[in-house]
Amino acid sequence: MADQDWAADDYDDGHDFVYEYGGDVVELLDPQPGERVLDLGCGTGHLTAEIADYGAEVVGIDAAAEMTEQARSNYPDLEYRNADAREFTTDEEFDAVFSNAALHWIPDEDHDTVLERVHNALTPAGRFVAEMGGNGNVEQIATAAIEEVQARGYESTHPWYFPALGEYTSRIESHGFEVTRAVLFDRPTELDDGRDGLANWLDMFGDSIFAALDTDEQADVIEAVEDRLRASLFDPETETWAADYRRLRFVAQCD
Ligand code: BEZ
């Protein structure tokens, strides 16, 4: 998994678009009362709670202890477990596994293990419903940030896995699923915090890109990235940044 420090408070305060957009994926999941649902990479627990509101019995798991602690504090009545998507096992079977904006943090080479774990966690008629960054997601932002770090003489590589639709649906199907719906679409996403939106996004999510830099160098890189992207991603009228998100969304049924 990309080396990322999860400041759960900041995540909740300044990046609520992550779970606000995730509401669409919950609708696609269409949780039924009494169904057992596993929320994989539940973050601070907001979508887990939304699923519970449908009357489902839901368990949230996340690899970052900061996230599950915050989720428990946000929703003390719900169950959250600290577990890695590549290693989790469950005693009980679930009717559905759900995941929003989490899978792209897991490196390419580990996805077969994750998909096997997901399949093992499901009943024979279970489904896997998820959204992640798809091919080309945040390409302008990632490219500008990596190039600016490299221009200062440091190494920096792309920390996320954003697969193409055909690549990932084939991968899912090789693990005992039938993909019944899949779509890759552009979703420019307005960032919180106005003029500071892009800087805050990079501060929150760019740990691995900036790993070699000290604080001053990181601030300098972020300013350079803002200068490069202002013309394409900043709207001067509303004074907001829009990240160049591309989403890969799918429904897969155990077969
Ligand atoms: C995303 O949800 O697409 C995303 C979030 C943070 C970093 C990279 C991608």
PDB file of C-alpha atoms and ligand atoms in Angstrom:
ATOM      1  CA  MET A   1       0.000   0.000   0.000  1.00  0.00           C
ATOM      2  CA  ALA A   2       1.272   3.501  -0.757  1.00  0.00           C
ATOM      3  CA  ASP A   3       3.097   4.990   2.221  1.00  0.00           C
ATOM      4  CA  GLN A   4       0.409   7.329   3.474  1.00  0.00           C
ATOM      5  CA  ASP A   5      -0.164   8.972   6.824  1.00  0.00           C
ATOM      6  CA  TRP A   6      -3.920   9.163   7.470  1.00  0.00           C
ATOM      7  CA  ALA A   7      -4.856  12.268   9.464  1.00  0.00           C
ATOM      8  CA  ALA A   8      -8.448  11.179  10.052  1.00  0.00           C
ATOM      9  CA  ASP A   9      -9.581  14.572  11.452  1.00  0.00           C
ATOM     10  CA  ASP A  10      -8.311  16.467   8.410  1.00  0.00           C
ATOM     11  CA  TYR A  11      -9.797  13.822   6.139  1.00  0.00           C
ATOM     12  CA  ASP A  12     -13.212  14.329   7.718  1.00  0.00           C
ATOM     13  CA  ASP A  13     -12.969  18.122   7.820  1.00  0.00           C
ATOM     14  CA  GLY A  14     -11.567  19.009   4.414  1.00  0.00           C
ATOM     15  CA  HIS A  15     -12.395  16.128   2.078  1.00  0.00           C
ATOM     16  CA  ASP A  16     -16.048  15.340   2.649  1.00  0.00           C
ATOM     17  CA  PHE A  17     -16.612  15.135  -1.135  1.00  0.00           C
ATOM     18  CA  VAL A  18     -15.114  11.608  -0.902  1.00  0.00           C
ATOM     19  CA  TYR A  19     -18.085  10.208   0.972  1.00  0.00           C
ATOM     20  CA  GLU A  20     -20.624  12.654  -0.487  1.00  0.00           C
ATOM     21  CA  TYR A  21     -19.972  11.267  -3.977  1.00  0.00           C
ATOM     22  CA  GLY A  22     -19.828   7.777  -2.446  1.00  0.00           C
ATOM     23  CA  GLY A  23     -23.579   8.031  -1.809  1.00  0.00           C
ATOM     24  CA  ASP A  24     -24.085   7.187  -5.511  1.00  0.00           C
ATOM     25  CA  VAL A  25     -22.172   3.954  -5.026  1.00  0.00           C
ATOM     26  CA  VAL A  26     -24.332   3.077  -2.007  1.00  0.00           C
ATOM     27  CA  GLU A  27     -27.375   3.546  -4.264  1.00  0.00           C
ATOM     28  CA  LEU A  28     -25.814   1.161  -6.757  1.00  0.00           C
ATOM     29  CA  LEU A  29     -25.255  -1.331  -3.927  1.00  0.00           C
ATOM     30  CA  ASP A  30     -28.960  -1.009  -3.085  1.00  0.00           C
ATOM     31  CA  PRO A  31     -28.632  -2.503   0.413  1.00  0.00           C
ATOM     32  CA  GLN A  32     -31.636  -4.483   1.613  1.00  0.00           C
ATOM     33  CA  PRO A  33     -32.891  -4.606   5.215  1.00  0.00           C
ATOM     34  CA  GLY A  34     -31.215  -7.476   7.064  1.00  0.00           C
ATOM     35  CA  GLU A  35     -28.498  -8.004   4.458  1.00  0.00           C
ATOM     36  CA  ARG A  36     -24.952  -8.433   5.750  1.00  0.00           C
ATOM     37  CA  VAL A  37     -22.570  -5.973   4.082  1.00  0.00           C
ATOM     38  CA  LEU A  38     -18.807  -5.538   4.439  1.00  0.00           C
ATOM     39  CA  ASP A  39     -17.476  -2.019   3.752  1.00  0.00           C
ATOM     40  CA  LEU A  40     -13.897  -2.528   2.551  1.00  0.00           C
ATOM     41  CA  GLY A  41     -11.683   0.517   3.204  1.00  0.00           C
ATOM     42  CA  CYS A  42     -14.382   2.241   5.225  1.00  0.00           C
ATOM     43  CA  GLY A  43     -12.303   5.322   6.134  1.00  0.00           C
ATOM     44  CA  THR A  44     -14.022   7.414   8.780  1.00  0.00           C
ATOM     45  CA  GLY A  45     -17.210   5.382   8.489  1.00  0.00           C
ATOM     46  CA  HIS A  46     -19.741   7.724   6.871  1.00  0.00           C
ATOM     47  CA  LEU A  47     -20.752   5.383   4.072  1.00  0.00           C
ATOM     48  CA  THR A  48     -20.855   2.421   6.466  1.00  0.00           C
ATOM     49  CA  ALA A  49     -23.436   4.427   8.415  1.00  0.00           C
ATOM     50  CA  GLU A  50     -25.341   5.261   5.242  1.00  0.00           C
ATOM     51  CA  ILE A  51     -25.531   1.540   4.416  1.00  0.00           C
ATOM     52  CA  ALA A  52     -26.723   0.810   7.973  1.00  0.00           C
ATOM     53  CA  ASP A  53     -29.500   3.398   7.466  1.00  0.00           C
ATOM     54  CA  TYR A  54     -30.987   1.088   4.828  1.00  0.00           C
ATOM     55  CA  GLY A  55     -31.411  -1.546   7.550  1.00  0.00           C
ATOM     56  CA  ALA A  56     -28.408  -3.653   6.544  1.00  0.00           C
ATOM     57  CA  GLU A  57     -26.062  -5.175   9.115  1.00  0.00           C
ATOM     58  CA  VAL A  58     -22.755  -3.659   8.158  1.00  0.00           C
ATOM     59  CA  VAL A  59     -19.138  -4.078   9.242  1.00  0.00           C
ATOM     60  CA  GLY A  60     -16.493  -1.539   8.189  1.00  0.00           C
ATOM     61  CA  ILE A  61     -12.845  -2.510   7.833  1.00  0.00           C
ATOM     62  CA  ASP A  62      -9.844  -0.303   7.164  1.00  0.00           C
ATOM     63  CA  ALA A  63      -6.085  -0.866   7.238  1.00  0.00           C
ATOM     64  CA  ALA A  64      -5.445   2.492   8.940  1.00  0.00           C
ATOM     65  CA  ALA A  65      -6.060   2.387  12.688  1.00  0.00           C
ATOM     66  CA  GLU A  66      -6.547   6.207  12.681  1.00  0.00           C
ATOM     67  CA  MET A  67      -9.499   5.714  10.341  1.00  0.00           C
ATOM     68  CA  THR A  68     -11.256   2.939  12.267  1.00  0.00           C
ATOM     69  CA  GLU A  69     -10.764   4.883  15.537  1.00  0.00           C
ATOM     70  CA  GLN A  70     -12.379   7.941  13.988  1.00  0.00           C
ATOM     71  CA  ALA A  71     -15.163   5.777  12.488  1.00  0.00           C
ATOM     72  CA  ARG A  72     -15.931   4.283  15.931  1.00  0.00           C
ATOM     73  CA  SER A  73     -15.992   7.743  17.444  1.00  0.00           C
ATOM     74  CA  ASN A  74     -18.291   9.037  14.667  1.00  0.00           C
ATOM     75  CA  TYR A  75     -20.653   6.024  14.869  1.00  0.00           C
ATOM     76  CA  PRO A  76     -20.206   4.172  18.183  1.00  0.00           C
ATOM     77  CA  ASP A  77     -23.117   1.803  17.488  1.00  0.00           C
ATOM     78  CA  LEU A  78     -21.536   0.336  14.342  1.00  0.00           C
ATOM     79  CA  GLU A  79     -18.821  -2.306  14.049  1.00  0.00           C
ATOM     80  CA  TYR A  80     -15.427  -1.288  12.657  1.00  0.00           C
ATOM     81  CA  ARG A  81     -12.398  -3.574  12.407  1.00  0.00           C
ATOM     82  CA  ASN A  82      -8.795  -2.685  11.732  1.00  0.00           C
ATOM     83  CA  ALA A  83      -7.768  -5.029   8.893  1.00  0.00           C
ATOM     84  CA  ASP A  84      -5.902  -4.967   5.591  1.00  0.00           C
ATOM     85  CA  ALA A  85      -7.843  -5.806   2.405  1.00  0.00           C
ATOM     86  CA  ARG A  86      -5.050  -8.223   1.418  1.00  0.00           C
ATOM     87  CA  GLU A  87      -5.192 -10.197   4.640  1.00  0.00           C
ATOM     88  CA  PHE A  88      -8.677 -10.044   6.106  1.00  0.00           C
ATOM     89  CA  THR A  89     -10.663 -13.173   6.862  1.00  0.00           C
ATOM     90  CA  THR A  90     -14.195 -13.388   8.193  1.00  0.00           C
ATOM     91  CA  ASP A  91     -15.947 -16.119  10.219  1.00  0.00           C
ATOM     92  CA  GLU A  92     -19.297 -15.086   8.759  1.00  0.00           C
ATOM     93  CA  GLU A  93     -20.302 -14.732   5.094  1.00  0.00           C
ATOM     94  CA  PHE A  94     -21.577 -11.451   3.660  1.00  0.00           C
ATOM     95  CA  ASP A  95     -24.294 -10.810   1.072  1.00  0.00           C
ATOM     96  CA  ALA A  96     -22.280  -7.930  -0.361  1.00  0.00           C
ATOM     97  CA  VAL A  97     -18.843  -6.362  -0.221  1.00  0.00           C
ATOM     98  CA  PHE A  98     -18.830  -2.604  -0.872  1.00  0.00           C
ATOM     99  CA  SER A  99     -15.846  -0.343  -1.464  1.00  0.00           C
ATOM    100  CA  ASN A 100     -15.517   3.362  -2.269  1.00  0.00           C
ATOM    101  CA  ALA A 101     -12.289   5.213  -3.138  1.00  0.00           C
ATOM    102  CA  ALA A 102     -10.087   2.659  -1.406  1.00  0.00           C
ATOM    103  CA  LEU A 103      -8.967   0.001  -3.907  1.00  0.00           C
ATOM    104  CA  HIS A 104      -6.605   2.308  -5.825  1.00  0.00           C
ATOM    105  CA  TRP A 105      -4.394   2.583  -2.712  1.00  0.00           C
ATOM    106  CA  ILE A 106      -3.547  -1.124  -3.055  1.00  0.00           C
ATOM    107  CA  PRO A 107      -0.651  -1.857  -5.453  1.00  0.00           C
ATOM    108  CA  ASP A 108      -1.389  -3.605  -8.762  1.00  0.00           C
ATOM    109  CA  GLU A 109       0.401  -6.814  -7.717  1.00  0.00           C
ATOM    110  CA  ASP A 110      -1.841  -7.289  -4.657  1.00  0.00           C
ATOM    111  CA  HIS A 111      -5.247  -7.087  -6.333  1.00  0.00           C
ATOM    112  CA  ASP A 112      -5.515 -10.803  -7.091  1.00  0.00           C
ATOM    113  CA  THR A 113      -5.134 -11.490  -3.377  1.00  0.00           C
ATOM    114  CA  VAL A 114      -7.737  -8.833  -2.542  1.00  0.00           C
ATOM    115  CA  LEU A 115     -10.238 -10.201  -5.069  1.00  0.00           C
ATOM    116  CA  GLU A 116      -9.736 -13.709  -3.683  1.00  0.00           C
ATOM    117  CA  ARG A 117     -10.377 -12.415  -0.138  1.00  0.00           C
ATOM    118  CA  VAL A 118     -13.494 -10.584  -1.284  1.00  0.00           C
ATOM    119  CA  HIS A 119     -14.833 -13.703  -3.001  1.00  0.00           C
ATOM    120  CA  ASN A 120     -14.119 -15.811   0.107  1.00  0.00           C
ATOM    121  CA  ALA A 121     -16.039 -13.337   2.271  1.00  0.00           C
ATOM    122  CA  LEU A 122     -19.215 -13.602   0.166  1.00  0.00           C
ATOM    123  CA  THR A 123     -22.150 -16.037   0.150  1.00  0.00           C
ATOM    124  CA  PRO A 124     -22.495 -18.065  -3.091  1.00  0.00           C
ATOM    125  CA  ALA A 125     -24.995 -15.458  -4.386  1.00  0.00           C
ATOM    126  CA  GLY A 126     -23.022 -12.493  -3.060  1.00  0.00           C
ATOM    127  CA  ARG A 127     -22.066  -9.319  -4.939  1.00  0.00           C
ATOM    128  CA  PHE A 128     -19.122  -6.944  -4.989  1.00  0.00           C
ATOM    129  CA  VAL A 129     -19.994  -3.294  -5.680  1.00  0.00           C
ATOM    130  CA  ALA A 130     -17.220  -0.737  -5.800  1.00  0.00           C
ATOM    131  CA  GLU A 131     -15.816   2.504  -7.130  1.00  0.00           C
ATOM    132  CA  MET A 132     -12.136   3.357  -7.468  1.00  0.00           C
ATOM    133  CA  GLY A 133      -9.957   5.683  -9.506  1.00  0.00           C
ATOM    134  CA  GLY A 134      -9.808   4.440 -13.109  1.00  0.00           C
ATOM    135  CA  ASN A 135      -7.263   4.809 -15.877  1.00  0.00           C
ATOM    136  CA  GLY A 136      -6.252   8.505 -16.157  1.00  0.00           C
ATOM    137  CA  ASN A 137      -7.557   9.464 -12.703  1.00  0.00           C
ATOM    138  CA  VAL A 138      -5.933  12.660 -11.323  1.00  0.00           C
ATOM    139  CA  GLU A 139      -3.461  12.439 -14.187  1.00  0.00           C
ATOM    140  CA  GLN A 140      -2.800  16.180 -14.457  1.00  0.00           C
ATOM    141  CA  ILE A 141      -2.265  16.529 -10.711  1.00  0.00           C
ATOM    142  CA  ALA A 142      -0.088  13.436 -10.307  1.00  0.00           C
ATOM    143  CA  THR A 143       2.033  14.205 -13.388  1.00  0.00           C
ATOM    144  CA  ALA A 144       2.647  17.824 -12.370  1.00  0.00           C
ATOM    145  CA  ALA A 145       3.538  16.883  -8.785  1.00  0.00           C
ATOM    146  CA  ILE A 146       5.880  14.031  -9.753  1.00  0.00           C
ATOM    147  CA  GLU A 147       7.620  16.136 -12.440  1.00  0.00           C
ATOM    148  CA  GLU A 148       8.133  19.039 -10.025  1.00  0.00           C
ATOM    149  CA  VAL A 149       9.665  16.707  -7.413  1.00  0.00           C
ATOM    150  CA  GLN A 150      11.922  15.099 -10.044  1.00  0.00           C
ATOM    151  CA  ALA A 151      12.949  18.539 -11.392  1.00  0.00           C
ATOM    152  CA  ARG A 152      14.434  19.227  -7.920  1.00  0.00           C
ATOM    153  CA  GLY A 153      16.609  16.114  -8.223  1.00  0.00           C
ATOM    154  CA  TYR A 154      14.541  13.654  -6.156  1.00  0.00           C
ATOM    155  CA  GLU A 155      12.902  10.362  -7.056  1.00  0.00           C
ATOM    156  CA  SER A 156       9.140  10.251  -7.117  1.00  0.00           C
ATOM    157  CA  THR A 157       6.805   7.691  -8.610  1.00  0.00           C
ATOM    158  CA  HIS A 158       3.080   7.283  -9.103  1.00  0.00           C
ATOM    159  CA  PRO A 159       1.701   5.776  -5.880  1.00  0.00           C
ATOM    160  CA  TRP A 160      -1.738   4.602  -7.024  1.00  0.00           C
ATOM    161  CA  TYR A 161      -3.271   1.843  -9.166  1.00  0.00           C
ATOM    162  CA  PHE A 162      -5.806   3.221 -11.644  1.00  0.00           C
ATOM    163  CA  PRO A 163      -6.672   0.325 -13.989  1.00  0.00           C
ATOM    164  CA  ALA A 164      -8.417   0.443 -17.356  1.00  0.00           C
ATOM    165  CA  LEU A 165     -11.968  -0.888 -17.385  1.00  0.00           C
ATOM    166  CA  GLY A 166     -11.195  -3.998 -19.465  1.00  0.00           C
ATOM    167  CA  GLU A 167      -8.131  -4.815 -17.413  1.00  0.00           C
ATOM    168  CA  TYR A 168      -9.941  -4.706 -14.085  1.00  0.00           C
ATOM    169  CA  THR A 169     -13.182  -6.383 -15.129  1.00  0.00           C
ATOM    170  CA  SER A 170     -11.164  -9.294 -16.595  1.00  0.00           C
ATOM    171  CA  ARG A 171      -9.242  -9.501 -13.361  1.00  0.00           C
ATOM    172  CA  ILE A 172     -12.455  -9.581 -11.304  1.00  0.00           C
ATOM    173  CA  GLU A 173     -13.906 -12.287 -13.572  1.00  0.00           C
ATOM    174  CA  SER A 174     -10.811 -14.449 -13.152  1.00  0.00           C
ATOM    175  CA  HIS A 175     -11.701 -14.696  -9.449  1.00  0.00           C
ATOM    176  CA  GLY A 176     -15.148 -16.310  -9.752  1.00  0.00           C
ATOM    177  CA  PHE A 177     -17.296 -13.245 -10.462  1.00  0.00           C
ATOM    178  CA  GLU A 178     -19.465 -12.168 -13.375  1.00  0.00           C
ATOM    179  CA  VAL A 179     -19.279  -8.413 -13.945  1.00  0.00           C
ATOM    180  CA  THR A 180     -22.841  -7.272 -14.631  1.00  0.00           C
ATOM    181  CA  ARG A 181     -22.182  -3.507 -14.782  1.00  0.00           C
ATOM    182  CA  ALA A 182     -19.004  -1.518 -15.296  1.00  0.00           C
ATOM    183  CA  VAL A 183     -18.367   2.062 -16.311  1.00  0.00           C
ATOM    184  CA  LEU A 184     -15.370   4.387 -16.543  1.00  0.00           C
ATOM    185  CA  PHE A 185     -16.282   8.071 -16.519  1.00  0.00           C
ATOM    186  CA  ASP A 186     -14.813  11.525 -15.976  1.00  0.00           C
ATOM    187  CA  ARG A 187     -15.983  13.178 -12.805  1.00  0.00           C
ATOM    188  CA  PRO A 188     -14.282  16.539 -12.300  1.00  0.00           C
ATOM    189  CA  THR A 189     -14.554  16.963  -8.536  1.00  0.00           C
ATOM    190  CA  GLU A 190     -14.741  20.330  -6.845  1.00  0.00           C
ATOM    191  CA  LEU A 191     -12.331  20.414  -3.925  1.00  0.00           C
ATOM    192  CA  ASP A 192     -13.108  21.933  -0.531  1.00  0.00           C
ATOM    193  CA  ASP A 193     -11.331  25.042   0.810  1.00  0.00           C
ATOM    194  CA  GLY A 194     -11.503  27.383  -2.204  1.00  0.00           C
ATOM    195  CA  ARG A 195      -8.091  28.709  -3.257  1.00  0.00           C
ATOM    196  CA  ASP A 196      -6.364  26.242  -0.899  1.00  0.00           C
ATOM    197  CA  GLY A 197      -8.220  23.230  -2.282  1.00  0.00           C
ATOM    198  CA  LEU A 198      -5.463  21.769  -4.438  1.00  0.00           C
ATOM    199  CA  ALA A 199      -2.733  22.423  -1.841  1.00  0.00           C
ATOM    200  CA  ASN A 200      -4.834  20.718   0.835  1.00  0.00           C
ATOM    201  CA  TRP A 201      -5.598  17.768  -1.436  1.00  0.00           C
ATOM    202  CA  LEU A 202      -1.874  17.305  -2.163  1.00  0.00           C
ATOM    203  CA  ASP A 203      -1.045  17.690   1.534  1.00  0.00           C
ATOM    204  CA  MET A 204      -3.622  15.064   2.476  1.00  0.00           C
ATOM    205  CA  PHE A 205      -3.012  12.460  -0.215  1.00  0.00           C
ATOM    206  CA  GLY A 206       0.456  13.089  -1.671  1.00  0.00           C
ATOM    207  CA  ASP A 207       2.684  11.660   1.082  1.00  0.00           C
ATOM    208  CA  SER A 208       4.428   9.127  -1.137  1.00  0.00           C
ATOM    209  CA  ILE A 209       4.980  11.586  -3.982  1.00  0.00           C
ATOM    210  CA  PHE A 210       6.655  14.023  -1.574  1.00  0.00           C
ATOM    211  CA  ALA A 211       8.453  11.430   0.603  1.00  0.00           C
ATOM    212  CA  ALA A 212      11.959  12.707  -0.226  1.00  0.00           C
ATOM    213  CA  LEU A 213      11.211  16.391   0.423  1.00  0.00           C
ATOM    214  CA  ASP A 214      11.419  18.512   3.553  1.00  0.00           C
ATOM    215  CA  THR A 215       8.512  20.774   4.501  1.00  0.00           C
ATOM    216  CA  ASP A 216       9.815  23.867   2.683  1.00  0.00           C
ATOM    217  CA  GLU A 217      10.563  21.939  -0.508  1.00  0.00           C
ATOM    218  CA  GLN A 218       7.116  20.358  -0.416  1.00  0.00           C
ATOM    219  CA  ALA A 219       5.485  23.792  -0.082  1.00  0.00           C
ATOM    220  CA  ASP A 220       7.566  25.021  -3.023  1.00  0.00           C
ATOM    221  CA  VAL A 221       6.520  22.030  -5.170  1.00  0.00           C
ATOM    222  CA  ILE A 222       2.860  22.529  -4.299  1.00  0.00           C
ATOM    223  CA  GLU A 223       3.055  26.187  -5.355  1.00  0.00           C
ATOM    224  CA  ALA A 224       4.655  25.144  -8.650  1.00  0.00           C
ATOM    225  CA  VAL A 225       1.918  22.539  -9.216  1.00  0.00           C
ATOM    226  CA  GLU A 226      -0.753  25.189  -8.586  1.00  0.00           C
ATOM    227  CA  ASP A 227       0.924  27.482 -11.128  1.00  0.00           C
ATOM    228  CA  ARG A 228       1.007  24.706 -13.735  1.00  0.00           C
ATOM    229  CA  LEU A 229      -2.607  23.665 -13.267  1.00  0.00           C
ATOM    230  CA  ARG A 230      -4.352  26.970 -12.581  1.00  0.00           C
ATOM    231  CA  ALA A 231      -5.416  27.406 -16.221  1.00  0.00           C
ATOM    232  CA  SER A 232      -6.969  23.932 -16.491  1.00  0.00           C
ATOM    233  CA  LEU A 233      -8.279  23.114 -13.008  1.00  0.00           C
ATOM    234  CA  PHE A 234      -9.013  26.433 -11.249  1.00  0.00           C
ATOM    235  CA  ASP A 235     -12.211  28.379 -11.775  1.00  0.00           C
ATOM    236  CA  PRO A 236     -11.484  32.069 -11.007  1.00  0.00           C
ATOM    237  CA  GLU A 237     -15.193  32.937 -10.812  1.00  0.00           C
ATOM    238  CA  THR A 238     -16.022  30.489  -8.041  1.00  0.00           C
ATOM    239  CA  GLU A 239     -12.428  30.446  -6.750  1.00  0.00           C
ATOM    240  CA  THR A 240     -12.449  26.664  -6.565  1.00  0.00           C
ATOM    241  CA  TRP A 241     -10.223  23.868  -7.803  1.00  0.00           C
ATOM    242  CA  ALA A 242     -11.642  20.806  -9.543  1.00  0.00           C
ATOM    243  CA  ALA A 243      -9.580  17.619  -9.452  1.00  0.00           C
ATOM    244  CA  ASP A 244      -9.493  15.601 -12.688  1.00  0.00           C
ATOM    245  CA  TYR A 245     -11.115  12.470 -11.238  1.00  0.00           C
ATOM    246  CA  ARG A 246     -12.025   9.487 -13.452  1.00  0.00           C
ATOM    247  CA  ARG A 247     -14.058   6.804 -11.747  1.00  0.00           C
ATOM    248  CA  LEU A 248     -14.211   3.089 -12.406  1.00  0.00           C
ATOM    249  CA  ARG A 249     -17.440   1.698 -10.987  1.00  0.00           C
ATOM    250  CA  PHE A 250     -18.651  -1.903 -11.153  1.00  0.00           C
ATOM    251  CA  VAL A 251     -21.110  -4.510  -9.909  1.00  0.00           C
ATOM    252  CA  ALA A 252     -19.831  -8.104  -9.868  1.00  0.00           C
ATOM    253  CA  GLN A 253     -21.889 -11.135  -8.952  1.00  0.00           C
ATOM    254  CA  CYS A 254     -20.437 -14.404  -7.614  1.00  0.00           C
ATOM    255  CA  ASP A 255     -20.943 -17.067 -10.263  1.00  0.00           C
TER     256      ASP A 255
HETATM  257  C1  BEZ B   1      -9.425   9.159  -5.660  1.00  0.00           C
HETATM  258  O1  BEZ B   1     -10.393   9.000  -4.911  1.00  0.00           O
HETATM  259  O2  BEZ B   1      -9.510   8.996  -6.860  1.00  0.00           O
HETATM  260  C2  BEZ B   1      -8.088   9.507  -5.090  1.00  0.00           C
HETATM  261  C3  BEZ B   1      -8.013  10.056  -3.835  1.00  0.00           C
HETATM  262  C4  BEZ B   1      -6.782  10.353  -3.319  1.00  0.00           C
HETATM  263  C5  BEZ B   1      -5.634  10.104  -4.044  1.00  0.00           C
HETATM  264  C6  BEZ B   1      -5.721   9.560  -5.295  1.00  0.00           C
HETATM  265  C7  BEZ B   1      -6.962   9.268  -5.827  1.00  0.00           C
END
